[in-house]
Coordinates of C-alpha atoms in Angstrom, one line a residue:
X1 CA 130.3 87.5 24.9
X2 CA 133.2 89.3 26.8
X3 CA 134.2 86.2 28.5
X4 CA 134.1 84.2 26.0
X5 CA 136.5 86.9 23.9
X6 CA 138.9 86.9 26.9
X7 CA 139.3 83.2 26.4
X8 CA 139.9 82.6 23.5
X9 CA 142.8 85.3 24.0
X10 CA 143.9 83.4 27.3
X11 CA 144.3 80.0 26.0
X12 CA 143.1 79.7 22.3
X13 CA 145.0 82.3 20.3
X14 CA 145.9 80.1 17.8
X15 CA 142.5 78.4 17.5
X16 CA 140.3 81.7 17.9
X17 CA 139.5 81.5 14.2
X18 CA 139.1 77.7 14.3
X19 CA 136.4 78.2 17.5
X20 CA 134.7 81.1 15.9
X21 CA 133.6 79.0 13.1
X22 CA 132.6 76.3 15.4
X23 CA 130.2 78.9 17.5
X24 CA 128.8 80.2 13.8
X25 CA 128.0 76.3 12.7
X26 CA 126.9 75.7 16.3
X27 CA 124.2 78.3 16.1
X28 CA 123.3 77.6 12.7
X29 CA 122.7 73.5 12.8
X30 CA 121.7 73.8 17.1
X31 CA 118.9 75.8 16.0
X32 CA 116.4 73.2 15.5
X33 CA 116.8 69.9 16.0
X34 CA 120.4 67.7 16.4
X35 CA 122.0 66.9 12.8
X36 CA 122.4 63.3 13.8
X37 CA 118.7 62.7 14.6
X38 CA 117.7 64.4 11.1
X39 CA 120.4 61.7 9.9
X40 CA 119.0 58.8 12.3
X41 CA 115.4 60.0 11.3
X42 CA 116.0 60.0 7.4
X43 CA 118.0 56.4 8.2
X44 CA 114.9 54.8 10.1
X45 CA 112.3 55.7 6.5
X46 CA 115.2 53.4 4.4
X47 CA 115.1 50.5 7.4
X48 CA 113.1 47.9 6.1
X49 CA 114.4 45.1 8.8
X50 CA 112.9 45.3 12.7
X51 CA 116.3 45.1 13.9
X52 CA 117.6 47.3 12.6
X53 CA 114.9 50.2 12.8
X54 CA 115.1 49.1 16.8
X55 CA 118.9 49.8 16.9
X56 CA 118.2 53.4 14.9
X57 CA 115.3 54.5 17.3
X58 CA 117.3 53.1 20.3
X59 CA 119.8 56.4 19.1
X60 CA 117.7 58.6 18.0
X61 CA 116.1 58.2 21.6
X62 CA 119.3 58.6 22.8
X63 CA 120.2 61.4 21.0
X64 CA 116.4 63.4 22.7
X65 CA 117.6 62.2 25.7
X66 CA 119.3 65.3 26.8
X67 CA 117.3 67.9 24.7
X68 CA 113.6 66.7 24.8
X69 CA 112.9 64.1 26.7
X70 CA 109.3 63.1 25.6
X71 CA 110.3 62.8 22.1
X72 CA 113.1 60.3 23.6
X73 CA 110.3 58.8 25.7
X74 CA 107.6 57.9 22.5
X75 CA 111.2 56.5 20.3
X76 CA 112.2 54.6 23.0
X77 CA 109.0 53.0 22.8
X78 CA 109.2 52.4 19.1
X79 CA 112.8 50.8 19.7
X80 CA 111.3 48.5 22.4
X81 CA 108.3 47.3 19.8
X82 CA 110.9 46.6 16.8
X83 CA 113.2 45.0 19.3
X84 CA 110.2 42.3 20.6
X85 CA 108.9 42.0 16.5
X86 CA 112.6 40.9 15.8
X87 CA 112.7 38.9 18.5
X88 CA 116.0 40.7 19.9
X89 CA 116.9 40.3 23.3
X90 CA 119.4 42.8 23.4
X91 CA 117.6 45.1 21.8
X92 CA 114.9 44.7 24.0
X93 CA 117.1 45.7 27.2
X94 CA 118.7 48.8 25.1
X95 CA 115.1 50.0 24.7
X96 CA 114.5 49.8 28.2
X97 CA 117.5 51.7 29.2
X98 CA 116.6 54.9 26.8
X99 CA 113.1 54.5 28.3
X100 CA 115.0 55.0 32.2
X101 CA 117.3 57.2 30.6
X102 CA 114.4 59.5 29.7
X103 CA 112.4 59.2 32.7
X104 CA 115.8 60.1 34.5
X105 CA 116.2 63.0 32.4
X106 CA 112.0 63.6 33.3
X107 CA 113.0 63.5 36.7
X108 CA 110.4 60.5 36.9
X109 CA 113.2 58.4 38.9
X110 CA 110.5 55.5 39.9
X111 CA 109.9 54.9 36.5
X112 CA 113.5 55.0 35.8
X113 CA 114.0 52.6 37.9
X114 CA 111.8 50.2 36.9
X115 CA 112.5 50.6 32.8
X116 CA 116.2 49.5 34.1
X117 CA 115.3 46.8 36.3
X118 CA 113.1 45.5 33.2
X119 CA 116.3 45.7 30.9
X120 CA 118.7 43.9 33.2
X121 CA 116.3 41.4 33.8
X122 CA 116.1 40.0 30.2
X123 CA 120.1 39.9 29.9
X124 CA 121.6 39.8 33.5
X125 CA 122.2 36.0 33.3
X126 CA 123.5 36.8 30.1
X127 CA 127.4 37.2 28.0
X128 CA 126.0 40.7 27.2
X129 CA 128.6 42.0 29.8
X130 CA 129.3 46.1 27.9
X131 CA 124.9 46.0 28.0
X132 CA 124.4 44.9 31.5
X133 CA 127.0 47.1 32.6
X134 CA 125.5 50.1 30.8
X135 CA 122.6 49.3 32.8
X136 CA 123.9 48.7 36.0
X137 CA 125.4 52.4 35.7
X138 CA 122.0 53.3 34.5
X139 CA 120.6 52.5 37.8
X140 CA 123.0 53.8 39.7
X141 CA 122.1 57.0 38.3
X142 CA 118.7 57.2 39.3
X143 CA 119.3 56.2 43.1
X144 CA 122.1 59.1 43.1
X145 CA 119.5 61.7 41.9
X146 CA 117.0 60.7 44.7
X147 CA 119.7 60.7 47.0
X148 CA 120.3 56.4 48.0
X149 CA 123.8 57.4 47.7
X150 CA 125.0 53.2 49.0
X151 CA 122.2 51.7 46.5
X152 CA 123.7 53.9 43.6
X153 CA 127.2 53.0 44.8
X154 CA 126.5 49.5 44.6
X155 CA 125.2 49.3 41.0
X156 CA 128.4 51.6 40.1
X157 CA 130.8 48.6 42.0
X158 CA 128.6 45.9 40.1
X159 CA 129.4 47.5 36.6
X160 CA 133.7 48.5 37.5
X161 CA 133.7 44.8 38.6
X162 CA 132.4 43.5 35.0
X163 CA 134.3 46.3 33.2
X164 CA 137.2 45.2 35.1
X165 CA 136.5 41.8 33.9
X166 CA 135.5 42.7 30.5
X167 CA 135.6 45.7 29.9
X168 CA 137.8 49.1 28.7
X169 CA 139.6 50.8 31.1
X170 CA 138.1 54.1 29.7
X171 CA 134.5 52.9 31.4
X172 CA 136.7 52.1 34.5
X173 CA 137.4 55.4 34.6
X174 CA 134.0 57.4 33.7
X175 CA 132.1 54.5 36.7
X176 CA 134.7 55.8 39.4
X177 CA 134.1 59.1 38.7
X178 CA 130.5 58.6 39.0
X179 CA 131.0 57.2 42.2
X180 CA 132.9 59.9 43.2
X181 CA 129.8 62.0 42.1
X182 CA 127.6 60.2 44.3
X183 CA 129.7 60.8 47.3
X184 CA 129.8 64.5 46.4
X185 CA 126.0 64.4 46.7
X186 CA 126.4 62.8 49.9
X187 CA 128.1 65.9 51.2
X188 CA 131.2 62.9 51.8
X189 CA 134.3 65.3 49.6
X190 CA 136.8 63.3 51.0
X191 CA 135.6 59.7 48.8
X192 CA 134.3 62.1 46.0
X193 CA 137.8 63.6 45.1
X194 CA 139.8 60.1 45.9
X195 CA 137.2 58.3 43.6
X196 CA 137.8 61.3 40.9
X197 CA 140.9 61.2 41.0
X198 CA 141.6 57.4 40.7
X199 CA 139.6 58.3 37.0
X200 CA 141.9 61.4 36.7
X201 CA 145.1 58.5 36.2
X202 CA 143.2 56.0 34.7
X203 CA 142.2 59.2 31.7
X204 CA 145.8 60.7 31.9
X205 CA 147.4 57.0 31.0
X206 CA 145.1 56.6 28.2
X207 CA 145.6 60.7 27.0
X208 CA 141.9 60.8 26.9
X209 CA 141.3 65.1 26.7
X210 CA 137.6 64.3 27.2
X211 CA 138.0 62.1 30.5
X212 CA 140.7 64.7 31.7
X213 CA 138.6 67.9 31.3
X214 CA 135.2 65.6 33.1
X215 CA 137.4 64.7 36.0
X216 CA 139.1 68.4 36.3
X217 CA 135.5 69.7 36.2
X218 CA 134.0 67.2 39.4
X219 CA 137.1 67.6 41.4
X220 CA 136.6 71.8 40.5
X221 CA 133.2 71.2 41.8
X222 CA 134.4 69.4 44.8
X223 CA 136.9 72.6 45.8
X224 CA 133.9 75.0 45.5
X225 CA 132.0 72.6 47.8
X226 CA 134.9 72.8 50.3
X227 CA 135.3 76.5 49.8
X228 CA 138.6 76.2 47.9
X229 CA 137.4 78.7 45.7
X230 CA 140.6 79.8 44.4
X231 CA 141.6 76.0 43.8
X232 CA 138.3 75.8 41.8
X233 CA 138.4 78.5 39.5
X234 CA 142.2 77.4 38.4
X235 CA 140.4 74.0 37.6
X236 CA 137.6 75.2 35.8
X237 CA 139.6 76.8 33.7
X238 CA 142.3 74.0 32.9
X239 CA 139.1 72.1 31.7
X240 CA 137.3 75.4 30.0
X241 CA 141.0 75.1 27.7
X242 CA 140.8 71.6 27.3
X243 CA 137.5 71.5 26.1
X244 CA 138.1 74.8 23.8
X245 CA 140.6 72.5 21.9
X246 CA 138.3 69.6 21.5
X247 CA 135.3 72.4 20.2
X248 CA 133.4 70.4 23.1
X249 CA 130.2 73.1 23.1
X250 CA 128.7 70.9 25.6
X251 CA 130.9 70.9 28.0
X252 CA 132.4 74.1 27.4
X253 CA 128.8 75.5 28.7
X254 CA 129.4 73.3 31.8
X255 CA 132.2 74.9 33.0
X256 CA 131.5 78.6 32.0
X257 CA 128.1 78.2 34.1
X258 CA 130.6 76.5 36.7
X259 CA 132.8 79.6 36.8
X260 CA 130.2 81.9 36.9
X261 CA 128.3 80.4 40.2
X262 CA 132.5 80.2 41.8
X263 CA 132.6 84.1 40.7
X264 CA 129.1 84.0 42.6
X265 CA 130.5 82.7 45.4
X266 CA 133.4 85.4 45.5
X267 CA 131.1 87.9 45.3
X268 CA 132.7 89.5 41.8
X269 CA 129.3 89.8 40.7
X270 CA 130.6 91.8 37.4
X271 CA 132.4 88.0 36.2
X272 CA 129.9 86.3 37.4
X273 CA 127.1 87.6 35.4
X274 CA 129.8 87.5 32.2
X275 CA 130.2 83.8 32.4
X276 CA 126.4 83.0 33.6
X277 CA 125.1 84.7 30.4
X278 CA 128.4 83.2 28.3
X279 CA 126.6 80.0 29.8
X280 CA 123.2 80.6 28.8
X281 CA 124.0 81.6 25.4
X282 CA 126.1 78.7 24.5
X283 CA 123.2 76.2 26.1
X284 CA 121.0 77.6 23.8
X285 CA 123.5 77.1 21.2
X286 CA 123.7 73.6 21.7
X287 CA 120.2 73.3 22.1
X288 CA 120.3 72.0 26.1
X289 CA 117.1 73.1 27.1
X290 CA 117.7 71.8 30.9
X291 CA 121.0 73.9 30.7
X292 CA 119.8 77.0 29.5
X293 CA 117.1 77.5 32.0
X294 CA 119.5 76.5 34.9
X295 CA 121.7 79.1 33.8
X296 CA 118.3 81.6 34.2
X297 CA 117.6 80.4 37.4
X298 CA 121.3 81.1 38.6
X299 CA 121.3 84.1 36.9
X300 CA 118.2 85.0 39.2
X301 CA 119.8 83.5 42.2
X302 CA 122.8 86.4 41.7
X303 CA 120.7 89.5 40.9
X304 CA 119.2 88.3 44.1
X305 CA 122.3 87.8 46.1
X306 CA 123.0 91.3 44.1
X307 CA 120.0 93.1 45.7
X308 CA 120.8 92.0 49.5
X309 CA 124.0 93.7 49.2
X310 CA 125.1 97.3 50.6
X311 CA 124.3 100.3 47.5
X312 CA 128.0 101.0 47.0
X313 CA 128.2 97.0 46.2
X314 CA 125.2 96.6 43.8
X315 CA 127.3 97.4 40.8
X316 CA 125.3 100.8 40.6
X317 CA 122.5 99.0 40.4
X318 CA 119.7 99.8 42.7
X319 CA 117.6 97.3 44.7
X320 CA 114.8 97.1 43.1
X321 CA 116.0 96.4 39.4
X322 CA 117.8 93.9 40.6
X323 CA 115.0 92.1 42.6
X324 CA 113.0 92.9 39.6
X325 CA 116.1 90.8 37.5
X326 CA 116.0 88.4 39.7
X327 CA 112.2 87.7 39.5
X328 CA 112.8 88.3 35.6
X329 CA 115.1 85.2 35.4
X330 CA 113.5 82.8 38.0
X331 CA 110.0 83.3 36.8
X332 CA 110.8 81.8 33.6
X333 CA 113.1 79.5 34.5
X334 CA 111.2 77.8 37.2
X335 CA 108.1 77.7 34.5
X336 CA 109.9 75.8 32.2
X337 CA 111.5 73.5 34.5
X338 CA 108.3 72.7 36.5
X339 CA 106.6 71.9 32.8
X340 CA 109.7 69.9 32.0
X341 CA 109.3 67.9 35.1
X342 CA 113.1 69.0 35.8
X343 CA 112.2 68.7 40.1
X344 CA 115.9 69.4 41.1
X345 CA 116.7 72.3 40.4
X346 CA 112.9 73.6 40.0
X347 CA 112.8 73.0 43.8
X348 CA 116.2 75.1 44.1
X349 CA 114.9 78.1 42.2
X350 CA 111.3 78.4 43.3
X351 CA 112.7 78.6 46.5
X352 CA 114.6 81.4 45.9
X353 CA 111.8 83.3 43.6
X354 CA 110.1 82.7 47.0
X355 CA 112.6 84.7 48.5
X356 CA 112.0 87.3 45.8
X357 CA 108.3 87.6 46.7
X358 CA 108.5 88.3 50.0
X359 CA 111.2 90.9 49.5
X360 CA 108.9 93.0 47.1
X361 CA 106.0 92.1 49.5
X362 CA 104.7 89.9 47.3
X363 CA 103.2 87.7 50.2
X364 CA 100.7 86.1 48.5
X365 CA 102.3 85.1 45.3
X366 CA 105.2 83.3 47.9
X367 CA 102.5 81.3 49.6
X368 CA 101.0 80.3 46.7
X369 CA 104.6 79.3 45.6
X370 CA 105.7 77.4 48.4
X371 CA 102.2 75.5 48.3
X372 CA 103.3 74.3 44.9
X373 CA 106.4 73.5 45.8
X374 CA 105.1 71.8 49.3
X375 CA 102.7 69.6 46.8
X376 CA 105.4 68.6 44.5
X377 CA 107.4 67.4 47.5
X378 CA 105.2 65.2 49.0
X379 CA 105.0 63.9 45.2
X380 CA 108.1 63.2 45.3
X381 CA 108.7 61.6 48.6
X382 CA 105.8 59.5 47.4
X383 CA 107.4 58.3 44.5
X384 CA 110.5 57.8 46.5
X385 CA 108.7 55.6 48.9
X386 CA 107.1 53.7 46.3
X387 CA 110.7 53.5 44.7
X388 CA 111.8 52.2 48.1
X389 CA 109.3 49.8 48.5
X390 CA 109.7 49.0 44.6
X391 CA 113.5 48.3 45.6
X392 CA 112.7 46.2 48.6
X393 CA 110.3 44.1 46.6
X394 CA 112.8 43.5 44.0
X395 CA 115.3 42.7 46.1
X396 CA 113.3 40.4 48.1
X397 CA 112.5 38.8 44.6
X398 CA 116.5 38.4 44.2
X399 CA 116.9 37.0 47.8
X400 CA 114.0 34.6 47.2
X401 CA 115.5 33.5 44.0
X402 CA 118.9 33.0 45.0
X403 CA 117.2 30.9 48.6
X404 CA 115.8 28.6 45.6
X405 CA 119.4 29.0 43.7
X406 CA 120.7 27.5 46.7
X407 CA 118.1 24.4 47.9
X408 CA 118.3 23.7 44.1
X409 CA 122.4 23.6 44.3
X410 CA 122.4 21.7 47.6
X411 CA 119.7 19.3 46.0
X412 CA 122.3 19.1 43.5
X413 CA 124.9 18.4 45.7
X414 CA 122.8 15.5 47.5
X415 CA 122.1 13.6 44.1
X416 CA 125.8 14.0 43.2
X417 CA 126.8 12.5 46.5
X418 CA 124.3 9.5 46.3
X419 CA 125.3 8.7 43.3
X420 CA 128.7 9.1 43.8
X421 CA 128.0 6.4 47.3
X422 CA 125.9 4.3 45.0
X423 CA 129.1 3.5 42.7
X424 CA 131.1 3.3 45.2
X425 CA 129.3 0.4 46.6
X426 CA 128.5 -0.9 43.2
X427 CA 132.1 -0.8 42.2
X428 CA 133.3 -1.9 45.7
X429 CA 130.4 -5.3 45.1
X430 CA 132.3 -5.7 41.9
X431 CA 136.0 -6.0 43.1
X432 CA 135.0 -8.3 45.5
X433 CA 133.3 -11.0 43.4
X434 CA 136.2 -10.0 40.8
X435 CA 138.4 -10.8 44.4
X436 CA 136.3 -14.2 45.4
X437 CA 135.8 -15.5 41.8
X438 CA 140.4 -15.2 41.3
X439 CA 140.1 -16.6 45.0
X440 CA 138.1 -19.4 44.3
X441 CA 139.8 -20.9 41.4
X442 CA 143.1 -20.4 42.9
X443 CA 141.8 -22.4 45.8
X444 CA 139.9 -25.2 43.7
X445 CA 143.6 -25.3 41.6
X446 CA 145.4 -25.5 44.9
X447 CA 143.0 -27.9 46.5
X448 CA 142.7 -30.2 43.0
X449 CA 146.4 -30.2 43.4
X450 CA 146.6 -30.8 47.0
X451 CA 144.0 -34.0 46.3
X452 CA 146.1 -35.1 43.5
X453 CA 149.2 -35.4 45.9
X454 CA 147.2 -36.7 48.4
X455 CA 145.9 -40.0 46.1
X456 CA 148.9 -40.4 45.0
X457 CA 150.5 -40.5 48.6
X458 CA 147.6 -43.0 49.5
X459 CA 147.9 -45.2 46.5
X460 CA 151.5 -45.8 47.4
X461 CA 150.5 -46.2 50.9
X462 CA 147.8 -48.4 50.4
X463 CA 149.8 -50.5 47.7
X464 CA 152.7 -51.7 50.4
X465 CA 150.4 -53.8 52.6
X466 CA 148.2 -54.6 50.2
X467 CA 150.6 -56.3 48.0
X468 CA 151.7 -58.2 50.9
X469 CA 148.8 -59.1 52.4
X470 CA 148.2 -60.7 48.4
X471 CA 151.3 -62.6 48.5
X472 CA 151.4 -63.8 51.6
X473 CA 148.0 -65.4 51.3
X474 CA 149.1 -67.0 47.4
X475 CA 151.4 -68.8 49.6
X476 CA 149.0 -69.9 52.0
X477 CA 147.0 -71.2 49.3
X478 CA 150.0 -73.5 47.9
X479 CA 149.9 -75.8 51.2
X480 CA 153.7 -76.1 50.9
X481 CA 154.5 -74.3 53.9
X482 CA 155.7 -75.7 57.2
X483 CA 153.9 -75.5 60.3
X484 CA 156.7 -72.5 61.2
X485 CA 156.5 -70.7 58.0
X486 CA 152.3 -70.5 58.3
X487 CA 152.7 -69.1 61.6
X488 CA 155.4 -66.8 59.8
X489 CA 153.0 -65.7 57.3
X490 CA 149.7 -65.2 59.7
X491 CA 151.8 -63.2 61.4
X492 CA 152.8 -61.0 58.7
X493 CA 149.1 -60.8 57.4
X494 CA 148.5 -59.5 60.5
X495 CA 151.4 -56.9 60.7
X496 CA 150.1 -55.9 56.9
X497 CA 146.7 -55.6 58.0
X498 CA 147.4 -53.0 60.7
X499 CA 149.4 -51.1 58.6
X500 CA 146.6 -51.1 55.9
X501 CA 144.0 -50.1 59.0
X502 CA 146.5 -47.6 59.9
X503 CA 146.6 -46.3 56.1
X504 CA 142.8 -45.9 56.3
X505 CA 142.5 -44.6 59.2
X506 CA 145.2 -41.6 57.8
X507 CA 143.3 -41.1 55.0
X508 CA 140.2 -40.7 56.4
X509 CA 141.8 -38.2 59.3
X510 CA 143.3 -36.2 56.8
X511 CA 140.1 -35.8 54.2
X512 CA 138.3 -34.9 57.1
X513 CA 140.3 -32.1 58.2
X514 CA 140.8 -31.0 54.4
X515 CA 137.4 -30.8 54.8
X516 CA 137.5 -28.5 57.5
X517 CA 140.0 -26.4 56.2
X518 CA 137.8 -25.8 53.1

């Protein structure tokens, strides 16, 4: 507990009495399980509605998440069969995401995977935008662990783009970091500490101590990868305070395990051991089972460093105690975490206990080791493999659906158009009879006119040497004429007739180019 003393002195004076109360509680209520799943447990007898009872064991799975995975494995379950009885859609995809969430935690990333594509496929189409997002990041966290750094990235983009569009800018800020993350296990420090940082501003605008002593710890983690050790351990430390002030056990634990492996790394083996075992008591404190035995297993990994060093370095320890430390530690951490299914960092211990075995000439027992170790990889790089082929499938699903998306759209687009041309042509048909029937009864007015003028023009035509040709015969028939005046009239009976013909003749020239012109 020395380190923890000289912390509290460094940057808690005024809260040392406030955090040793916390540490007391901590140990008392950590000691079984988690206060809020006795609460969420007591809760869920007094539910008498399904979706309700879902929502509870949705937390409570949640909640076992981090500290005993197969319990958050058999509630998730529960959550997902209230969730279908109430007929709760949402539900349904928050029960999937606690079963990936466990699996994750399981280190069982192909089943992960598929819990979360299960979830997302029920609401992606949906307005459930904080769910789907949840679940997008979801996903993204189990390609990171296996390493699909640009599949992980791209789930992380797909949720910043919706919580950009709907979102908080607090989840802004924990995805970047995440993505950052990812690009630290890619080795690719450059992105990781740009990406951290963007979620260092977004945390310091908002004055969020939580976000701020998260993004100080990754970029902390980032200046140990780049051997900035100095750089790191000022880091650490800035979040160590800030997380002191919050009484954030949790993550408190983080960073004194954190500081220990950077003392590690600087060879002051005396600090280091302070803040591993500062690390593994709190973990225990907190009840973080996967924390605690890491802590072992780095613990081990130092007494081993420890042992390959010269006497007058060994802290007055001699070799063999501190192989004999080493293989203390390792051997039960690399138990539990193998049980546990914890494949990470059971993978990075066992290799060292390896190295253990053969320096006490423990052949044998390393053999047998690595052929454990050998087994559970090719387990793994099956899984991963069907994972990849899982993923491929999926997204050949996706790429077929949206193929179909599109013929269906550009069908769409067809019968739009037809029926746009067809009403086009319908309404064009329309505005021409509209335009013929105006044109034809202007043209029957104008040509009923035009006939009307026309009569009349012949009537008075006509009239002229018809009246003559009348009168001049009345006087023919009164046989009072002289032999001159007969010949006076026959001649204009005959001048009267022509004109008459020539009146006909008109009217019949003229009908008949009316007729024509019609």
């Amino acid at each position: 507990m020395g380190v923890m003393s000289n912390l509290k002195a460094k940057f808690m004076r005024k809260y040392s009495v406030f955090i040793c109360i916390v540490l007391i509680s901590a140990h008392a209520t950590f000691a079984g399980e988690s206060p809020k799943i006795d609460s969420l447990k007591n809760a869920l007898n007094l539910a008498k509605h399904d979706t309700v009872r879902a929502g509870i064991t949705d937390l409570i799975s949640f909640y076992y998440s981090r500290i005993n995975p197969d319990s958050g494995l058999h509630y998730a379950k529960q959550s997902l069969e209230f969730a279908q009885k109430a007929d709760w859609i949402k539900g349904e995809a928050l029960a999937y995401m606690e079963l990936s969430l466990n699996y994750r935690s399981k280190g069982k990333f192909s089943e992960a995977v598929t819990a979360g594509e299960r979830g997302l496929a029920l609401i992606e189409s949906s307005e459930l935008y904080t769910t789907i997002s949840a679940l997008y990041h979801n996903q993204a966290l189990c390609y990171k662990a296996i390493g699909n750094v640009a599949k992980a990235t791209s789930y992380y983009l797909k949720a910043y783009k919706l919580e950009q569009e709907h979102g908080k800018p607090s989840n802004e800020a924990i995805i970047l970091e995440n993505i950052g993350n990812a690009h630290f296990e890619a080795k690719d420090y450059l992105k990781a500490d740009s990406f951290i940082r963007k979620a260092l501003s977004i945390n310091q605008s908002l004055n969020d101590t939580y976000g701020i002593a998260r993004n100080y710890t990754n970029l902390a983690r980032v200046a140990r990868a780049k051997g900035n050790l100095d750089q790191a351990k000022e880091w650490h430390l800035f979040s160590l305070k800030l997380n002191w002030q919050k009484a954030n056990l949790y993550s408190a634990q983080v960073n004194l395990g954190n500081l220990g492996l950077v003392y590690l790394d600087k060879k002051q083996y005396k600090l280091a051991i302070e803040y591993l075992d500062s690390a593994m008591l709190m973990a225990k404190q907190v009840n973080n089972q996967p924390a605690y035995y890491i802590a072992k297993g780095n613990l081990g990994m130092l007494w081993l460093d420890l042992a390959n060093q010269l006497d007058k370095d060994r802290l007055g320890f001699s070799r063999d105690h501190c192989l004999s430390q080493a293989r203390l530690f390792l051997e039960e951490s690399c138990s539990t975490l193998y049980e546990h299914q914890y494949n990470d960092p059971y993978l990075e211990f066992s290799d060292v206990l390896c190295k253990v075995y053969s320096a006490q000439n423990e052949y044998e027992q390393a053999y047998n080791l690595q052929l454990k170790r050998n087994e559970l990889h090719k387990r793994l790089q099956q899984d991963n493999i069907r994972l990849g082929e899982e993923s491929l499938e999926i997204e050949r699903r996706a790429l077929n659906q949206l193929r179909e998306l599109e013929v269906s759209n550009l069908d769409l687009k067809i019968e739009r158009r037809n029926r746009i041309i067809i009403s086009l042509i319908a309404l064009t048909i329309l505005i021409n009879a509209i335009v013929a029937i105006v044109y034809w009864r202007k043209r029957n007015k104008l040509n009923k006119k035009r006939l009307e003028q026309i009569a009349q023009l012949h009537s008075h035509n006509i009239r002229g040497p018809l009246c003559r040709i009348m009168g001049l015969i009345d006087l023919l028939e009164r046989n009072q004429c002289t032999p001159e005046e007969q010949e006076f009239i026959m001649k204009g009976l005959d001048k009267s007739a022509k004109q008459l013909d020539k009146v006909i003749s008109d009217i019949i020239f003229t009908s008949s180019e009316d007729k024509k012109s019609v």
